[in-house]
Coordinates of C-alpha atoms and ligand atoms in Angstrom, one line a residue:
X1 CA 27.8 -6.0 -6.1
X2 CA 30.6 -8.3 -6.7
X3 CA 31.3 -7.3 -10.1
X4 CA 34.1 -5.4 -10.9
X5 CA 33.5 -3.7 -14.0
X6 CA 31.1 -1.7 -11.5
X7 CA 33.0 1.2 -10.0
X8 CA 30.5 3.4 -7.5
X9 CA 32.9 6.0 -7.8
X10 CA 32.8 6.9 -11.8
X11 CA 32.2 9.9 -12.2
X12 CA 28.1 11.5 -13.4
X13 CA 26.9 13.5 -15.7
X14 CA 23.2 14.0 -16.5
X15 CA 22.0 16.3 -19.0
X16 CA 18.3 16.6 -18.7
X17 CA 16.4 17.6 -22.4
X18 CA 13.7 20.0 -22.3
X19 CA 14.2 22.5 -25.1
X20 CA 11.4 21.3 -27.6
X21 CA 9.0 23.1 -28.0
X22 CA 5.9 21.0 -26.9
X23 CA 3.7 22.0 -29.7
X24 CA 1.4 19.2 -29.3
X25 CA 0.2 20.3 -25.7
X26 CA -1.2 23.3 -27.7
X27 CA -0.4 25.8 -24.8
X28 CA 0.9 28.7 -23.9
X29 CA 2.7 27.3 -20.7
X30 CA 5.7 25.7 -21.8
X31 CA 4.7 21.8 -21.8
X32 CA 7.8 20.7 -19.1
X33 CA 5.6 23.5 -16.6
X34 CA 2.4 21.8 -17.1
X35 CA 2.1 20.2 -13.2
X36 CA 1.4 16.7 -11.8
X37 CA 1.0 15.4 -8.5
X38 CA 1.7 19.2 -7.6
X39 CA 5.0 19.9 -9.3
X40 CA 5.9 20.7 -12.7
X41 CA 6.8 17.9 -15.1
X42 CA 10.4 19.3 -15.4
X43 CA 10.4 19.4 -11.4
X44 CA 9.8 15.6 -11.4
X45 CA 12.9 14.9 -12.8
X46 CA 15.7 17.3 -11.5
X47 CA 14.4 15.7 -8.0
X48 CA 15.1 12.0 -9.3
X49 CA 18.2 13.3 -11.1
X50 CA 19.1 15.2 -7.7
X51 CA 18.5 11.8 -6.1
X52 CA 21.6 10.1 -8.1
X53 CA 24.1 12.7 -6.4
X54 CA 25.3 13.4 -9.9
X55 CA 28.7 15.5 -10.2
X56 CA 27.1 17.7 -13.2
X57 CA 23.9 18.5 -14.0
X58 CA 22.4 20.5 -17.3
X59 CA 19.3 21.4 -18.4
X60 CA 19.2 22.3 -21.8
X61 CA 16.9 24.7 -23.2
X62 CA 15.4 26.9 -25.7
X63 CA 11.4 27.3 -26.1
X64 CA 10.0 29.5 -23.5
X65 CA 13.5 29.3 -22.3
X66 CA 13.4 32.4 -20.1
X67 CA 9.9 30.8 -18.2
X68 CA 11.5 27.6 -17.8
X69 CA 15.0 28.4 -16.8
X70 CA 13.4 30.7 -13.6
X71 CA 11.6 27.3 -12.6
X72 CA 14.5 25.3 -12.7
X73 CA 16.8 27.9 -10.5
X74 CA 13.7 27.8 -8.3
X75 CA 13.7 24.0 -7.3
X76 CA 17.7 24.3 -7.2
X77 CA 19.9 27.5 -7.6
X78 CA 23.1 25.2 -8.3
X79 CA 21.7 23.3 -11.6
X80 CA 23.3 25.2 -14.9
X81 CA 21.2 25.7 -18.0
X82 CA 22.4 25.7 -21.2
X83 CA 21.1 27.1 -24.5
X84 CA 20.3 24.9 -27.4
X85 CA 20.9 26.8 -30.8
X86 CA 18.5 26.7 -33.7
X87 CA 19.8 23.5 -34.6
X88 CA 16.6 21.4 -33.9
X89 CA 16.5 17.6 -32.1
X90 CA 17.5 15.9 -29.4
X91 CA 20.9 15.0 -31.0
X92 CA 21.6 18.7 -30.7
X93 CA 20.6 18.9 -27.0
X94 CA 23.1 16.3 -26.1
X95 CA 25.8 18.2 -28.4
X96 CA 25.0 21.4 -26.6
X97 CA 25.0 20.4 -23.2
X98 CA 28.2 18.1 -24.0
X99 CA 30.3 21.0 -25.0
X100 CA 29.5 22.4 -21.5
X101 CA 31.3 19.5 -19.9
X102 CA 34.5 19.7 -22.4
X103 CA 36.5 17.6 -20.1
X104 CA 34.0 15.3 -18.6
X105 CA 35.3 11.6 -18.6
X106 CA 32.7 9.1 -17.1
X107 CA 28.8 8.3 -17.4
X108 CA 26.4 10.5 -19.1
X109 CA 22.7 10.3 -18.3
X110 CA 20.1 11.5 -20.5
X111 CA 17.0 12.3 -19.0
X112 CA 14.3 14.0 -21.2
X113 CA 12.4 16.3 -19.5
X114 CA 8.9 14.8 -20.7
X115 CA 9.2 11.6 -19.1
X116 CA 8.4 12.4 -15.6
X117 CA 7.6 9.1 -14.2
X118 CA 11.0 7.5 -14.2
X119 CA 11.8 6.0 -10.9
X120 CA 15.4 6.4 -9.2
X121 CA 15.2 2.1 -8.6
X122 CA 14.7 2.0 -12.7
X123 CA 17.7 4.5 -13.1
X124 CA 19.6 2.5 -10.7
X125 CA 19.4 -0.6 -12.5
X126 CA 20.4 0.9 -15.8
X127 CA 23.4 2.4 -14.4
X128 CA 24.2 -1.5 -13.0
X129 CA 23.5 -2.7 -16.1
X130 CA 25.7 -0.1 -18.2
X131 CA 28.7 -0.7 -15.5
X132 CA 28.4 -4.4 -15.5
X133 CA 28.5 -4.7 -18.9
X134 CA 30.7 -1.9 -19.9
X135 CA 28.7 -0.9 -22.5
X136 CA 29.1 2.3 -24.6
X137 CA 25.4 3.0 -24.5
X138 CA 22.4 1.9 -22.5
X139 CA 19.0 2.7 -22.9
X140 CA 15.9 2.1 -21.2
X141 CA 13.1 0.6 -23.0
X142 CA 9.7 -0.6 -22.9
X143 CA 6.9 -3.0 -24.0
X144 CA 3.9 -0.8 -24.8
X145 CA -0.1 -2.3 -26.1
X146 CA 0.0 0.6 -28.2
X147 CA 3.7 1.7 -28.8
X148 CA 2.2 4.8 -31.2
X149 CA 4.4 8.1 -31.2
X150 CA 7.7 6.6 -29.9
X151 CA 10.9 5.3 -31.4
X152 CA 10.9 2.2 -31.7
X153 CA 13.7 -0.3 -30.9
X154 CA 14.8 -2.9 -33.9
X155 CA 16.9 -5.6 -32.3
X156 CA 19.5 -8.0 -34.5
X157 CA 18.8 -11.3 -35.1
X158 CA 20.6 -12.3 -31.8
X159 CA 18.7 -10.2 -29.8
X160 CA 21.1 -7.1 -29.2
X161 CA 20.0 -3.9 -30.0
X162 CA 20.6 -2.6 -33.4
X163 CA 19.0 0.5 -33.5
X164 CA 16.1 3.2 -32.7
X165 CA 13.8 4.2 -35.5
X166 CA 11.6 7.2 -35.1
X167 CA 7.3 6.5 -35.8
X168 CA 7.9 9.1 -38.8
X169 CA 10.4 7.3 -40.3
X170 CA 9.7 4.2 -39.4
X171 CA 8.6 1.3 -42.6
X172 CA 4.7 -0.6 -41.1
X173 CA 7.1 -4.1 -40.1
X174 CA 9.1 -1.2 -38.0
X175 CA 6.0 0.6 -36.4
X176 CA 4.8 -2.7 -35.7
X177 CA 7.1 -3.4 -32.9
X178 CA 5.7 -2.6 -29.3
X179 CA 9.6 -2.2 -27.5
X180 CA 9.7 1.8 -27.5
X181 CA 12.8 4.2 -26.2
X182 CA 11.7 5.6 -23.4
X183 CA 14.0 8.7 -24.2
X184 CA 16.7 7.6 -20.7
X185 CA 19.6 6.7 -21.8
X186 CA 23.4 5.8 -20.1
X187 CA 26.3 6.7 -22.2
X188 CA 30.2 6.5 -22.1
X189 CA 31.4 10.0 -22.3
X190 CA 33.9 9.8 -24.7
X191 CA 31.8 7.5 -26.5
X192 CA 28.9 9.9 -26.7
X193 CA 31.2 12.9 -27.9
X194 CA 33.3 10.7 -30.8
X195 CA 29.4 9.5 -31.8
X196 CA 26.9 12.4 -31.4
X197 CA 29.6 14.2 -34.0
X198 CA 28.7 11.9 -36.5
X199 CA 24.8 12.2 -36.3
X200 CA 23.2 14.0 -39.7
X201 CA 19.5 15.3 -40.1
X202 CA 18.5 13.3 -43.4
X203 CA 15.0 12.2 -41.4
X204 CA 11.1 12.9 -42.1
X205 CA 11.7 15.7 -39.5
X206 CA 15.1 17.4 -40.8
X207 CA 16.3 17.4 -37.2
X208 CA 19.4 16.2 -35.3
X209 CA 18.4 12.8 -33.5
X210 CA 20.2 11.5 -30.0
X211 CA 18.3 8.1 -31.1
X212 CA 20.9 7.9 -34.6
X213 CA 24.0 7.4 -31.8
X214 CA 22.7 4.0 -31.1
X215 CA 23.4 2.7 -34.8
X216 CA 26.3 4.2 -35.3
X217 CA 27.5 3.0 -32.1
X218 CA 26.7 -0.5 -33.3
X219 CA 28.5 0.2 -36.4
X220 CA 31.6 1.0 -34.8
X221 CA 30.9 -2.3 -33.0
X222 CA 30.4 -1.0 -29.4
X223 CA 28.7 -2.5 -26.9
X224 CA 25.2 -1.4 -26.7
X225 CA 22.5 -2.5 -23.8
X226 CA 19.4 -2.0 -23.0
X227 CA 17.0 -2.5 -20.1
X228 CA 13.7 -2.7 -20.4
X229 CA 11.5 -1.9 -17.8
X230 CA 9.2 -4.3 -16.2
X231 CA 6.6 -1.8 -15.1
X232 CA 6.4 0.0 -18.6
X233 CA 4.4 3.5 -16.7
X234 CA 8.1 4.5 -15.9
X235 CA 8.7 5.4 -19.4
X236 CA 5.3 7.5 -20.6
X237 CA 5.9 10.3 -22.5
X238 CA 4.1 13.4 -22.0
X239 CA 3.2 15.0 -26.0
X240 CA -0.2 16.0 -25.4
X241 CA -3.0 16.6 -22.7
X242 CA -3.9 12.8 -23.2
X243 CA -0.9 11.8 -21.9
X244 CA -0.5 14.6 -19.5
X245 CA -4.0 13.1 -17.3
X246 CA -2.8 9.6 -17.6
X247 CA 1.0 10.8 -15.9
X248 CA -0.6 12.6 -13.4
X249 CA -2.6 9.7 -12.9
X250 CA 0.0 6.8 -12.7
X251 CA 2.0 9.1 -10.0
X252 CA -1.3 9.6 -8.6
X253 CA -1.9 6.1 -8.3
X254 CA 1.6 5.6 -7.2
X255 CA 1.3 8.1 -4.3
X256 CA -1.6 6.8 -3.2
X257 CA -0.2 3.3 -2.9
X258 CA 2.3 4.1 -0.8
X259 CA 0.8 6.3 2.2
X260 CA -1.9 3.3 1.8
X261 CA 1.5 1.1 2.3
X262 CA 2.5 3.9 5.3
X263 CA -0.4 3.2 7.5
X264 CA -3.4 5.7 5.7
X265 CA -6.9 4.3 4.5
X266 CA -7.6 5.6 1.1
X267 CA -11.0 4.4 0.6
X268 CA -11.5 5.3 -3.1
X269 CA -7.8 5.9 -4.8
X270 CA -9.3 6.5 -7.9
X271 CA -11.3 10.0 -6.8
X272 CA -8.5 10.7 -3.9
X273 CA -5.7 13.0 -5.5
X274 CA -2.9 13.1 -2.8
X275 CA 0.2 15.7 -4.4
X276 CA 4.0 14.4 -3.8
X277 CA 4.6 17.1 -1.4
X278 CA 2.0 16.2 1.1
X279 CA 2.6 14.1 4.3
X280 CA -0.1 11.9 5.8
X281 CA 0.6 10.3 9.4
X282 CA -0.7 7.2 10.7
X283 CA -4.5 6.1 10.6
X284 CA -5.8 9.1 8.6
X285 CA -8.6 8.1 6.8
X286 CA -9.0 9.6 3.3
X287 CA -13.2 9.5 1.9
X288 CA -13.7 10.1 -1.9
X289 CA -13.1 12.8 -4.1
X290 CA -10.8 14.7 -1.8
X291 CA -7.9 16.8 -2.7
X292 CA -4.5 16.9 -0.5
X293 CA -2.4 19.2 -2.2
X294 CA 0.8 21.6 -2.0
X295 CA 2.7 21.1 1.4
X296 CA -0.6 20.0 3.9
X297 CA 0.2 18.1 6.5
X298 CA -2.2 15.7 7.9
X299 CA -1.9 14.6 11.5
X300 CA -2.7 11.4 13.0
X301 CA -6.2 9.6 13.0
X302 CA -7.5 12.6 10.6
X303 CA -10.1 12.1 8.5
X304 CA -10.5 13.8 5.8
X305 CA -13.3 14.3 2.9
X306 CA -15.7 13.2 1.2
X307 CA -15.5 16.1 -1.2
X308 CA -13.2 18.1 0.3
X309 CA -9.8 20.2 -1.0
X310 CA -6.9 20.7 1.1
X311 CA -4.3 23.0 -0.4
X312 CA -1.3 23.9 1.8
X313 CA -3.1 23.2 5.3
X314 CA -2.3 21.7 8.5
X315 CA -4.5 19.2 10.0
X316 CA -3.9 18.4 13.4
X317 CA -4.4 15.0 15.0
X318 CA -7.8 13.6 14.7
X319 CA -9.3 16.9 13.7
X320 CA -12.5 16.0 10.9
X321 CA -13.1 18.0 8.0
X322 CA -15.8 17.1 5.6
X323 CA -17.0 18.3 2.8
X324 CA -14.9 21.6 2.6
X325 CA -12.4 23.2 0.8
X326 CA -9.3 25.1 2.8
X327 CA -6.4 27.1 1.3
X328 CA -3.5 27.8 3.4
X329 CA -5.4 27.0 6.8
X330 CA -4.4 25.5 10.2
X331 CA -6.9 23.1 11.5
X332 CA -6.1 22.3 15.0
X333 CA -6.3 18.9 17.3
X334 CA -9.8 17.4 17.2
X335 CA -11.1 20.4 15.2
X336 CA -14.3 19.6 12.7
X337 CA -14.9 21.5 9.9
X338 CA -17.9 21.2 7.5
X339 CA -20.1 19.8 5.8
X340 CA -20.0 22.6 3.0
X341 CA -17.2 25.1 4.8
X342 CA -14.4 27.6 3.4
X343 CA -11.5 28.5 4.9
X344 CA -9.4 30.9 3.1
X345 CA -5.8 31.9 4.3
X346 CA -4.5 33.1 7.7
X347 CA -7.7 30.6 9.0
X348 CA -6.5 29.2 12.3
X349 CA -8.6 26.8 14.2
X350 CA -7.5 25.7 17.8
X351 CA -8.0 22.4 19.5
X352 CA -11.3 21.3 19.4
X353 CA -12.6 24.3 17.4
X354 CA -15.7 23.9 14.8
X355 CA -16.5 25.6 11.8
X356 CA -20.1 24.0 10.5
X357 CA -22.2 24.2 8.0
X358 CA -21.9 27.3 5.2
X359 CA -19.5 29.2 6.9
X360 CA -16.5 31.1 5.6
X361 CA -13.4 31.8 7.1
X362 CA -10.5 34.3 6.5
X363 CA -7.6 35.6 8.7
X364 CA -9.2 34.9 11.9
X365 CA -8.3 32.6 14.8
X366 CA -10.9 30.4 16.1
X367 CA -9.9 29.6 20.0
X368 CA -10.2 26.5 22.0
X369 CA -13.6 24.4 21.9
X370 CA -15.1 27.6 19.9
X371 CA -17.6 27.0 18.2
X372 CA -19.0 28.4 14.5
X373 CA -21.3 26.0 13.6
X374 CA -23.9 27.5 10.9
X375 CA -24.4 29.9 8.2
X376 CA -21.4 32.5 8.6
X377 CA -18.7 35.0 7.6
X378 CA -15.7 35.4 10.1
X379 CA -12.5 37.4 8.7
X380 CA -10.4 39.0 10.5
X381 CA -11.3 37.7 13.4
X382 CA -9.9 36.9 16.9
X383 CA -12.0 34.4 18.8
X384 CA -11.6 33.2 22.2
X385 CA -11.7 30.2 23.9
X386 CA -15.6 28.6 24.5
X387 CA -17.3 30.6 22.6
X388 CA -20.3 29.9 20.7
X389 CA -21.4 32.4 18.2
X390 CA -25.3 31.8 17.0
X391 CA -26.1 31.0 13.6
X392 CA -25.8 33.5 10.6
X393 CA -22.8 35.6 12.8
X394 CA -21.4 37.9 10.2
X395 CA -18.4 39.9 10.9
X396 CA -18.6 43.6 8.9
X397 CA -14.6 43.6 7.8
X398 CA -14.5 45.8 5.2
X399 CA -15.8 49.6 5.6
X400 CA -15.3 50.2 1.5
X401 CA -11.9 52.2 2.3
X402 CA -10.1 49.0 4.6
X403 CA -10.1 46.4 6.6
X404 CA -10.9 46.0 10.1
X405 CA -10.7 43.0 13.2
X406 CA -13.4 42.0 15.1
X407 CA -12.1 40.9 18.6
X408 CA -14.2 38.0 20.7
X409 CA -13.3 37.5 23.8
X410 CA -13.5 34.4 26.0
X411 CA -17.0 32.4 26.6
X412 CA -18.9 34.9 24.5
X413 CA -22.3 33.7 23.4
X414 CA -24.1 35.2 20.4
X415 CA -27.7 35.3 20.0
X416 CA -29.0 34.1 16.1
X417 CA -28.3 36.3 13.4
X418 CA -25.4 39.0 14.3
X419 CA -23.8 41.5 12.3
X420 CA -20.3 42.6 14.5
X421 CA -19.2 46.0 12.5
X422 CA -15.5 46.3 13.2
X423 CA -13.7 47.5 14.4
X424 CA -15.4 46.2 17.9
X425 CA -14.4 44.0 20.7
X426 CA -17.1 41.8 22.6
X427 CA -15.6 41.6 26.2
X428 CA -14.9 37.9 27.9
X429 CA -18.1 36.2 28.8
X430 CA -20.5 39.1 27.1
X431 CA -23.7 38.2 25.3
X432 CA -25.6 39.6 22.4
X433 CA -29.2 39.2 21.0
X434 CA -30.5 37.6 18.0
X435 CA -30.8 39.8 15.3
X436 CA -28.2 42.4 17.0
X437 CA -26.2 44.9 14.8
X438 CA -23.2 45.0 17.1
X439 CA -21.7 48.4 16.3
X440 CA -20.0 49.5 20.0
X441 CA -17.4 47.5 22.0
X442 CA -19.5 45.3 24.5
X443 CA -17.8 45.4 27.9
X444 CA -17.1 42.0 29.8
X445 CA -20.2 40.1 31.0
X446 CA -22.7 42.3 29.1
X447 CA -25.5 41.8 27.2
X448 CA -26.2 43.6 24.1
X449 CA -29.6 44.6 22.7
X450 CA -29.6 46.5 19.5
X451 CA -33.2 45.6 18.4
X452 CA -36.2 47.8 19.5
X453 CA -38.7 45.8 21.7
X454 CA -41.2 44.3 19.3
X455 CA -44.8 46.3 19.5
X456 CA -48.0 44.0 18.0
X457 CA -50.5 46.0 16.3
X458 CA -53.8 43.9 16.8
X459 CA -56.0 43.2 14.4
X460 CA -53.7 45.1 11.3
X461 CA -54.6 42.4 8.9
X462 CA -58.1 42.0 9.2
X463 CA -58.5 46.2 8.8
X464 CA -55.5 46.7 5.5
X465 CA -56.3 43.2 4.0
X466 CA -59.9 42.5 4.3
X467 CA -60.7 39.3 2.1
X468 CA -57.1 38.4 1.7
X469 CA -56.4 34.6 2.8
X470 CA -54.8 35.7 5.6
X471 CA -57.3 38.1 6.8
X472 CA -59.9 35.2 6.5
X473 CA -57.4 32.8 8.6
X474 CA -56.9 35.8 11.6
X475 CA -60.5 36.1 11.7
X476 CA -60.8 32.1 12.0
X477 CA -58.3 32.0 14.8
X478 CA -59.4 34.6 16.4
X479 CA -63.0 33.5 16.3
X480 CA -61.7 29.9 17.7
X481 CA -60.0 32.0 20.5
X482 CA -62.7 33.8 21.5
X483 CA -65.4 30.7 21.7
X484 CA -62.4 29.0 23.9
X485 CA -61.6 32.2 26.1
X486 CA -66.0 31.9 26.4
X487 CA -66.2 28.3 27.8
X488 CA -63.1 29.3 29.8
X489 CA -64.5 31.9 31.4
X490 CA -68.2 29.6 32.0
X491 CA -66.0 27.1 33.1
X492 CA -63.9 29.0 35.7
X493 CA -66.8 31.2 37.0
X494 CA -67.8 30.0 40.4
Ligands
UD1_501 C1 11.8 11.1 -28.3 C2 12.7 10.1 -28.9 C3 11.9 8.8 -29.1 C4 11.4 8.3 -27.7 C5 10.6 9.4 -27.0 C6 10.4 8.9 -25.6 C7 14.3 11.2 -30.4 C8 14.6 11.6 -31.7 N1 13.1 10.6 -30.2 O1 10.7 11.3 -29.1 O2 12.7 7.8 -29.7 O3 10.6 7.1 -27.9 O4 11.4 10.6 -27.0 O5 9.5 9.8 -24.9 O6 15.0 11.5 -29.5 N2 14.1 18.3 -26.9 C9 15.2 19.2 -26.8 N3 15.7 19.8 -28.0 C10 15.1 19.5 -29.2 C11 14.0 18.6 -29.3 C12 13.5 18.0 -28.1 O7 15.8 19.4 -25.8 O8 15.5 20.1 -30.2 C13 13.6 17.7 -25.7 C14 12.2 18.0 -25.5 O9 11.9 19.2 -24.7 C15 11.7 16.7 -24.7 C16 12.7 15.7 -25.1 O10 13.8 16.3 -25.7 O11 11.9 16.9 -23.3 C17 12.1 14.7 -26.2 O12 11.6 15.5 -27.3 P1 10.3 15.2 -28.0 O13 10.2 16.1 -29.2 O14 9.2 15.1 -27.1 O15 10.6 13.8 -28.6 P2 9.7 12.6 -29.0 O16 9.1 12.8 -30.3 O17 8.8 12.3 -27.8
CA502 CA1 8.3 13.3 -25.9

């Protein structure tokens, strides 16, 4: 920029608000905790104020302070929390957090901690527009269709900005204007501190207002700007559970938009929910109502869902995985999972591993082209490479006093129907039979037997259930195969 009111190297403050005490959410999680796209409200913006390279951040606080303040020094140890008094408003906030920066000389952003979709392009602009027009304050605004629990903003007759007027206090001509304060602000230090002194709490809610500093700024005939935003979703407020669906929605939508920009089909954004801390690569293909949350990774030519949850999971490249849901799992290259399959944590499939239809997974490694494909339980499991294990394998983990692993070796087929009671280990290339209660290591190569040889008992049902149905269809059938074992013996007689 050319102008030369703009100096890059000003010095940053931004004090972020989020001691109120979020009544309207009517919950017992403090409202800046309440998540979207993944991450707490709060958590949205320390990373967009993080962004800015500040020199200071604060966070002030107070409700649920304790709760809120062990969040913040988990996303970053180095941001510094402050304590707002009982001295209630967001006038107070800003004194508090100002008294923490007593010799602070520069630009002070405001951020409030309820307005989680601000963007850092939006911030960026406002800071141009407060340095290029060396203005005491600047604030962000918007142009809402229903403008209904926000400040509104009452310009003067040529068209500066006069002043903010709260809903509750506002007269119907007042509430009747659709440009809200969207609650970001850029101020002057010194500016700020000679101002926010001067704010009193003679309002419908007895509280200390930031919003009061715009006036009196005017008053003392400073230059005041604003900015309003030209994509007014930037500035929504989150009061309430209605608001909190449509945020995570809008960053939603936004997320969406651009791994569809990075190279990812996203058949159906509206039922896809993709969190900010997931990564997609290159031709993944996303089917409807699917979940991609927490830190998954999704490799290349994936494709993922319909119906299916991914929460902290690593997809390799071209693996499939419909209609499942998968927690903390490692899906390898060319690995399918589902329809209608669970994988809980420490699941590992290898390259070209499949887990089918109804089965469940935990803490078990599927190897190399192994294959689970219907009606199962597999935890803690170690399974070779080639294997095919029959349907309705169950693996016996749990004895009542702990846990045990079942090991399968290499190319190990399993008959239908297995129940492997661990510990045991089924040796490379081994086989088992359907219906087998596999209690005892198998050896390599072997094949295991556990059922007795099946014994007939002819004629049982026509002797214990004379006149049943079924008695009267045996005695049919066997009727039918006497007449044709008769012409078969006339027929093959010489
Ligand atoms: C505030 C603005 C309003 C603006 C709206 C934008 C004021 C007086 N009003 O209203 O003009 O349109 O935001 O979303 O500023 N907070 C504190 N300490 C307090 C009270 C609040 O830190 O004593 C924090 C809250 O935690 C919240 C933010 O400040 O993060 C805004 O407070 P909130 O009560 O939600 O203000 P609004 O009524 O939304
Ligand atoms: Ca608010």
């Amino acid at each position: 920029m050319t102008d030369t009111t703009v100096n890059e190297t000003r010095p940053l403050a931004i004090i972020i608000l989020a001691a109120g005490q979020g009544t309207r959410m009517k919950s017992s999680l403090p409202k800046v905790l309440h998540r979207i796209g993944g991450r707490p409200l709060l958590g949205h913006v320390l990373d967009i104020a993080r962004d800015l390279h500040p020199d200071h951040v604060r966070v002030v606080l107070r409700h649920e302070r304790d709760q809120i303040a062990e969040a913040v020094t988990g996303i970053d140890p180095d941001i510094r929390v402050v304590d707002q008094d009982d001295i209630p408003g967001t006038g107070r906030a800003v004194q508090i957090a100002l008294d923490d920066l007593p010799s602070f000389d520069g630009d002070v952003l405001v951020l409030s901690g309820d307005v989680p979709l601000i963007e850092a392009a939006t911030l960026d602009a406002l800071v141009a527009t407060h340095r290029s027009r060396a203005a005491a304050a600047t604030l962000l605004t918007a142009v809402l269709d229903d403008p209904s629990g926000y400040g509104r903003v009452i310009r003067d007759a040529g068209d500066g900005v006069e002043r903010i007027v709260e809903q509750k206090d506002a007269t119907d001509e007042e509430a009747a204007v659709t440009e809200i304060n969207a609650g970001v602000y850029i101020f002057a230090a010194e500016a700020l501190r000679t101002h926010i002194a001067l704010i009193g709490n003679a309002n419908a809610q007895g509280e200390l207002y930031l919003t009061d500093v715009i006036g009196l700024m005017r008053a003392s005939r400073l230059q005041v700007a604003a900015l309003t935003a030209p994509d007014a979703s930037v500035a929504l407020g989150v009061n309430d559970r209605v608001q909190l669906s449509e945020a995570a929605r809008l960053l939603n939508a936004r997320t969406v938009a651009k791994w569809q920009r990075e190279g990812v089909t996203v058949q159906d954004p509206a039922t896809t929910w993709i969190d900010v801390t997931a990564t997609l690569a290159r031709d993944v293909t996303v089917l409807p109502n699917t979940h991609i949350l927490r830190a998954t990774v999704v490799g290349e030519g994936a494709t993922i869902g319909p119906d299916t949850s991914l929460e902290d999971c690593e997809v390799g490249e071209r693996a499939v995985i419909r209609r499942a849901d998968a927690t903390l799992a490692v899906i390898g290259p060319r690995a399918t999972v589902g329809p209608f399959a669970y994988l809980r944590p420490g699941t590992e499939l290898s390259e070209g591993a499949k887990v089918g239809t109804f089965v469940e997974t935990k803490n078990s490694t599927i190897g190399e082209n192994s294959k689970v494909p219907h009606l199962s339980y597999i935890g803690d499991t170690t399974i070779g490479r080639d294997v095919n294990l029959g349907a309705g394998a169950i693996t016996a983990n749990y004895d009542d006093l702990a846990k045990h692993r079942t090991e399968i070796g290499d190319g190990v087929h399993s008959g239908s129907h297995n129940v492997f009671v661990a510990p045991v280990r089924i040796g490379d290339g081994a086989k088992t039979g359907a219906g087998a209660v596999v209690r005892k290591d198998v050896p390599p190569g072997a094949l295991a037997l556990s059922v007795a040889p099946q014994r007939n008992v002819e004629g049982w049902v026509e002797k214990n259930r004379a006149g049943t149905a079924a008695a009267d269809a045996a005695e049919r059938a066997r009727a039918t195969q006497k007449a044709d074992d008769g012409s078969q013996e006339a027929h093959d007689r010489p």
